[in-house]
Amino acid sequence: MRPSGRLFDQLRAVKITREYTKHAEGSVLVEFGDTKVICNASVTEGVPRFLKGQGQGWVTAEYGMLPRSTNERMGREASRGKQGGRTLEIQRLIGRSLRAAIDLKKLGEFTIQLDCDVIQADGGTRTASITGACVAMVDAIRYLQRNKQLTTDPLKQLIASVSVGVYQGQPVLDLDYIEDSNAETDMNVVMTESGGLIEVQGTAEGAPFNRAEMNQMLDHAEQGIAQLIELQRQSLAE
Amino acid sequence: MRPSGRLFDQLRAVKITREYTKHAEGSVLVEFGDTKVICNASVTEGVPRFLKGQGQGWVTAEYGMLPRSTNERMGREASRGKQGGRTLEIQRLIGRSLRAAIDLKKLGEFTIQLDCDVIQADGGTRTASITGACVAMVDAIRYLQRNKQLTTDPLKQLIASVSVGVYQGQPVLDLDYIEDSNAETDMNVVMTESGGLIEVQGTAEGAPFNRAEMNQMLDHAEQGIAQLIELQRQSLAE
Amino acid sequence: MRPSGRLFDQLRAVKITREYTKHAEGSVLVEFGDTKVICNASVTEGVPRFLKGQGQGWVTAEYGMLPRSTNERMGREASRGKQGGRTLEIQRLIGRSLRAAIDLKKLGEFTIQLDCDVIQADGGTRTASITGACVAMVDAIRYLQRNKQLTTDPLKQLIASVSVGVYQGQPVLDLDYIEDSNAETDMNVVMTESGGLIEVQGTAEGAPFNRAEMNQMLDHAEQGIAQLIELQRQSLAE
Amino acid sequence: MRPSGRLFDQLRAVKITREYTKHAEGSVLVEFGDTKVICNASVTEGVPRFLKGQGQGWVTAEYGMLPRSTNERMGREASRGKQGGRTLEIQRLIGRSLRAAIDLKKLGEFTIQLDCDVIQADGGTRTASITGACVAMVDAIRYLQRNKQLTTDPLKQLIASVSVGVYQGQPVLDLDYIEDSNAETDMNVVMTESGGLIEVQGTAEGAPFNRAEMNQMLDHAEQGIAQLIELQRQSLAE
Amino acid sequence: MRPSGRLFDQLRAVKITREYTKHAEGSVLVEFGDTKVICNASVTEGVPRFLKGQGQGWVTAEYGMLPRSTNERMGREASRGKQGGRTLEIQRLIGRSLRAAIDLKKLGEFTIQLDCDVIQADGGTRTASITGACVAMVDAIRYLQRNKQLTTDPLKQLIASVSVGVYQGQPVLDLDYIEDSNAETDMNVVMTESGGLIEVQGTAEGAPFNRAEMNQMLDHAEQGIAQLIELQRQSLAE
Amino acid sequence: MRPSGRLFDQLRAVKITREYTKHAEGSVLVEFGDTKVICNASVTEGVPRFLKGQGQGWVTAEYGMLPRSTNERMGREASRGKQGGRTLEIQRLIGRSLRAAIDLKKLGEFTIQLDCDVIQADGGTRTASITGACVAMVDAIRYLQRNKQLTTDPLKQLIASVSVGVYQGQPVLDLDYIEDSNAETDMNVVMTESGGLIEVQGTAEGAPFNRAEMNQMLDHAEQGIAQLIELQRQSLAE
């Protein structure tokens, strides 16, 4: 029995709100249950120095949590003067995942910067960020297309992400905070709409896990991500 | 004529939403037109070292803007490794203003930390922050009272803040971004519910201003702040 | 009665010494009683990146205190690895004030950097800095004119600054440290030689202040600044 | 055909040298082919603040690369003033992995700090680090036992790590730099001596990977790690 | 012939002004020709953590240059966020030298912090700093003695410092900036009043130097430092 | 009697291993007894900004210690976010010394970066670094010559370095850690193969030293460095 009463393979209520703020080229509020993340996509002309003159674009991401998005206030990273290891790890993951969704050559010399800022955290902030940022990125691409700055479609495929884990011996889908902080194993999966794997990051928090559990978790992730991608499609069709 | 069509002494639509996020002891979304700020109040036992053993509490504030809360993306302060001068100036102002609302002796050895994070900016983010943070602080005090951690009422008075300025030769109230970036003079005022002045910070951006303009701006601020405090009261009565 | 025995509207002994150090294009030691600040103006060709190609100049300022300029030694900011919020706030104020004295278009693509370093502090270091830096800036302009690098006069007007406050219920002019640390209200005012207001920054340290007190403080500031500008003129005429 | 001529499931020559430097309680040079890492284990009494008084120990890790351990010189992190995201990610992984090998309760209030410093890099530095650090940690435990500071054996199980990937469509074991920089998929696996999974971190660098490829990679990893653990045992038996 | 017309073994005009600022327990302006340094000594009770409970005191130093103490403006270290290598090297030298003048056991658990801030630089700022700081330290000791906080005399001996060098093939004493920036060899010497060597730091800037030149430089330094110590004595006798 | 049983003027066993790692243009492991330092020389085209367009090259150095190269673990500088004063002082010394060995004009617009990383410390790490880095630099020059990027020989002379000191009243050569931490005087000397002095840095740790001791130390250094240079020659001849 899960604390939330959900089935083992059941997602939380997921909601994707586009045009959430007014300035960004793509702006999405994504909610996985009580986890709420603002994902803003900003387009700029030009690329970072290491890509100059190669005729391709770039996609990158930054991640942050409001100090009181969590149960106990965390110190503000801007005031401590550096981003923590967890933050850097997550924003590298988001950037890498979104670059897998796009043909950088077709994007041309534009940079899309994704900012994922967690307003309220209840487990799964990185997977919600990736799922929301993908929609914001599509809106940013559409913005470039509407403005005739881009005549091709650099989007290769939608991607989405969900967490899975082993909780009280049972593989479960989309862990909330209570499950996450007590899980034996925690795994984040990123997949494409055609079912390809982009990232698999599994960690034994307590006992090691075995291949059978790994397979069950991946099964859960596959069907959860399929649902998320369907929700992205519906949102983008509005 | 103001760009928004407002009267010279007219506030934007102001909205105060309490219990905006679920973790903080006080959590307010404050909107001054298109300016939206999340104000979270966090209570912790104990005080900073310089106050230890004096039997009094402390109130302090931090301020941040989401990178894409503005028209052009600003660099993330956490990633640049330091808070800019403007940020530090604003958070010092917020903290100072809110300490004027409270009797620190009556608060006892608790610290209330206000986090004001701008989700969307359209001028007046610091005045909206102060106005919203005051409501969040009251909720944090009520939290302590409900939990019997506090038996007195440390709130001396509500405070609120608004900007005034000289725009095209005319003193106006509550400048939005278009006015703010073209104003000859910009002034932020913080007042108590009984009409006392807490902070007056006026800056000539173009031509110097004179005593007559100063007085008209203060008149506008007085009546604007009276309305804001009425809105705070209504919100707190809900 | 003021601790120093001064009248309510009486400045401390003010002294302006030009050519105080030998390397800077303008170098002033300014003394407001026991407050002593070295104000050096440095001229460089070129402007910061954000102004390139606009055919205008720039004026900016930095501020620091020697660690033992104060009664208790303060940590050295260079060694702590960052400038504090108060320092940033003050140097932003100095820069903004001095830009109001000058026509940046007429300056051409030169940058004047003002360094205000407090040798000994006894209250009013920021107002002394502004007052002294204005003289140093004029010397830097004259240097450019002597060298035929500048054929116009970019100085629009002299500016000067003084603090006022409410001390034991009484509006007073030019607070020294004892008054400053016990004042109910502290206000810094910057004005032009023609009496225009550039900056008004008033803060209630204890009780709020009212419009009548505000007006008396501004009256004191007006006459004090008029005297300071007369002293600047005399110094520059030598 | 692999660039090195190795079989698809063949490790590079692996060498573990204990007592490599003289000061550390455990000091190992680990070589995976041309990848060479010094793994030093340091024992200190006491634990970090967040664990104080809980009667348990702690294991943590730091990772660094000599600036010229790579083909092109990398900037020295100490001189740039911060550790990069990749470094933080790797040292978090090493620490997490080694904590899975040990019963922190049985360790008592000691901290074992692992320092993994890459002398020469040729792919797989993080997996070599984990494999070598485990041996250094065992030596540090033995040091405590010899000194009678520890009377129990906190080691639960040996762990080791290896990289696997998809190179030119073919799942392969223990990628060297040439393979690593051209692989479609790169995956790092950490396992226990009893075959349990501790960490699985797979990333599609080019095309997504599928479940079949994932399973083949895990098969390779399993047998590679079994060999590594045998080498650890032999080394520790000397 | 030296640019200044001085004899090879002639010091610049040296001036030591005590009680230069009013807050510090010892405050000296030291001038070696156009080089001017404020040396403030601050006394605090207690010692750094690494000395706690050993019944001894500590002497340490910090060094800084005003940004425009030099011919071209240098960036402010506080604003760049770190002290440069040269600064750290100099302040370590000053601290080490002054600790040689004092019996830390007799000082008891007090810390004397020396701040040497260069107001105007013309070569030899570190040697002037050491020479001036020694006088400021003596005044700080006398302050403790006057206040009955210290009943012994921890001063073992006066120390002073001067630069010597090889300029155009000729060993010379007390180089000014023009000589310093063109010298083949530059050497800083710190000695006690009884003629013992505390520090010798010689660097070949161009051609190597030989033992004969080294000896001539040390001869110059010996007699220059004897004069400086005589000046310190006279100053302290006033 | 020295703790190691060595004669007063006897070096420790010194070993120079070239081609120690495979990526660097010059890579040396230098051992002075138990002190072991990896000295890597990296060649890049171009020079730092302050030398651009002057047709000359540059040589610079960085220095680091592995955290557990010492008896007690030192904090990792990369993780503390800055290099300490001792580190900066040493790397400035190494760079200065090596620039004395080379004709920067003849080097042309190349930069040689020396990285000296201490693997194991037992006193004299800076002198070993200089001695080893000189050999690595020669290998880097040969690399440029082999590649026809350099047709001249910019090496003016070999340089080497050794420490001398006064230990229990006796001048001794090449102090190990036990001697170094108990010496009355510690002096580092850098000399050329023709016997010229490049650097002399002597510090009285306890009692002052006199001219006679200074001369004996320099005598020791002269003959020790002559031996070191012979070892460099032999190594380079292999």
PDB file of C-alpha atoms in Angstrom, chain A residues 16 18 130-135 142 158-161 191 193 225-238:
ATOM      1  CA  ILE A  16       0.923  21.210 -17.632  1.00  0.00           C
ATOM      2  CA  ARG A  18       1.568  26.785 -20.858  1.00  0.00           C
ATOM      3  CA  ILE A 130      12.492  17.627 -17.691  1.00  0.00           C
ATOM      4  CA  THR A 131       8.885  16.901 -18.612  1.00  0.00           C
ATOM      5  CA  GLY A 132       7.850  20.552 -18.322  1.00  0.00           C
ATOM      6  CA  ALA A 133      10.972  21.957 -19.930  1.00  0.00           C
ATOM      7  CA  CYS A 134      10.357  19.862 -23.031  1.00  0.00           C
ATOM      8  CA  VAL A 135       7.025  21.614 -23.556  1.00  0.00           C
ATOM      9  CA  ARG A 142       7.380  27.652 -32.325  1.00  0.00           C
ATOM     10  CA  LEU A 158       9.284  14.625 -27.397  1.00  0.00           C
ATOM     11  CA  ILE A 159      10.970  13.356 -24.261  1.00  0.00           C
ATOM     12  CA  ALA A 160       9.645  12.980 -20.736  1.00  0.00           C
ATOM     13  CA  SER A 161      10.902  11.700 -17.434  1.00  0.00           C
ATOM     14  CA  MET A 191      12.676   8.315 -22.532  1.00  0.00           C
ATOM     15  CA  GLU A 193       8.152   9.243 -27.405  1.00  0.00           C
ATOM     16  CA  ILE A 225       6.434   8.143 -19.609  1.00  0.00           C
ATOM     17  CA  ALA A 226       4.026   7.135 -22.363  1.00  0.00           C
ATOM     18  CA  GLN A 227       1.245   8.799 -20.370  1.00  0.00           C
ATOM     19  CA  LEU A 228       3.353  11.899 -19.735  1.00  0.00           C
ATOM     20  CA  ILE A 229       4.136  12.270 -23.407  1.00  0.00           C
ATOM     21  CA  GLU A 230       0.427  11.977 -24.180  1.00  0.00           C
ATOM     22  CA  LEU A 231      -0.193  14.822 -21.702  1.00  0.00           C
ATOM     23  CA  GLN A 232       2.561  16.903 -23.356  1.00  0.00           C
ATOM     24  CA  ARG A 233       0.897  16.313 -26.730  1.00  0.00           C
ATOM     25  CA  GLN A 234      -2.508  17.342 -25.468  1.00  0.00           C
ATOM     26  CA  SER A 235      -1.094  20.453 -23.857  1.00  0.00           C
ATOM     27  CA  LEU A 236       0.774  21.412 -27.026  1.00  0.00           C
ATOM     28  CA  ALA A 237      -2.367  20.871 -29.107  1.00  0.00           C
ATOM     29  CA  GLU A 238      -4.354  23.441 -27.132  1.00  0.00           C
TER      30      GLU A 238
END
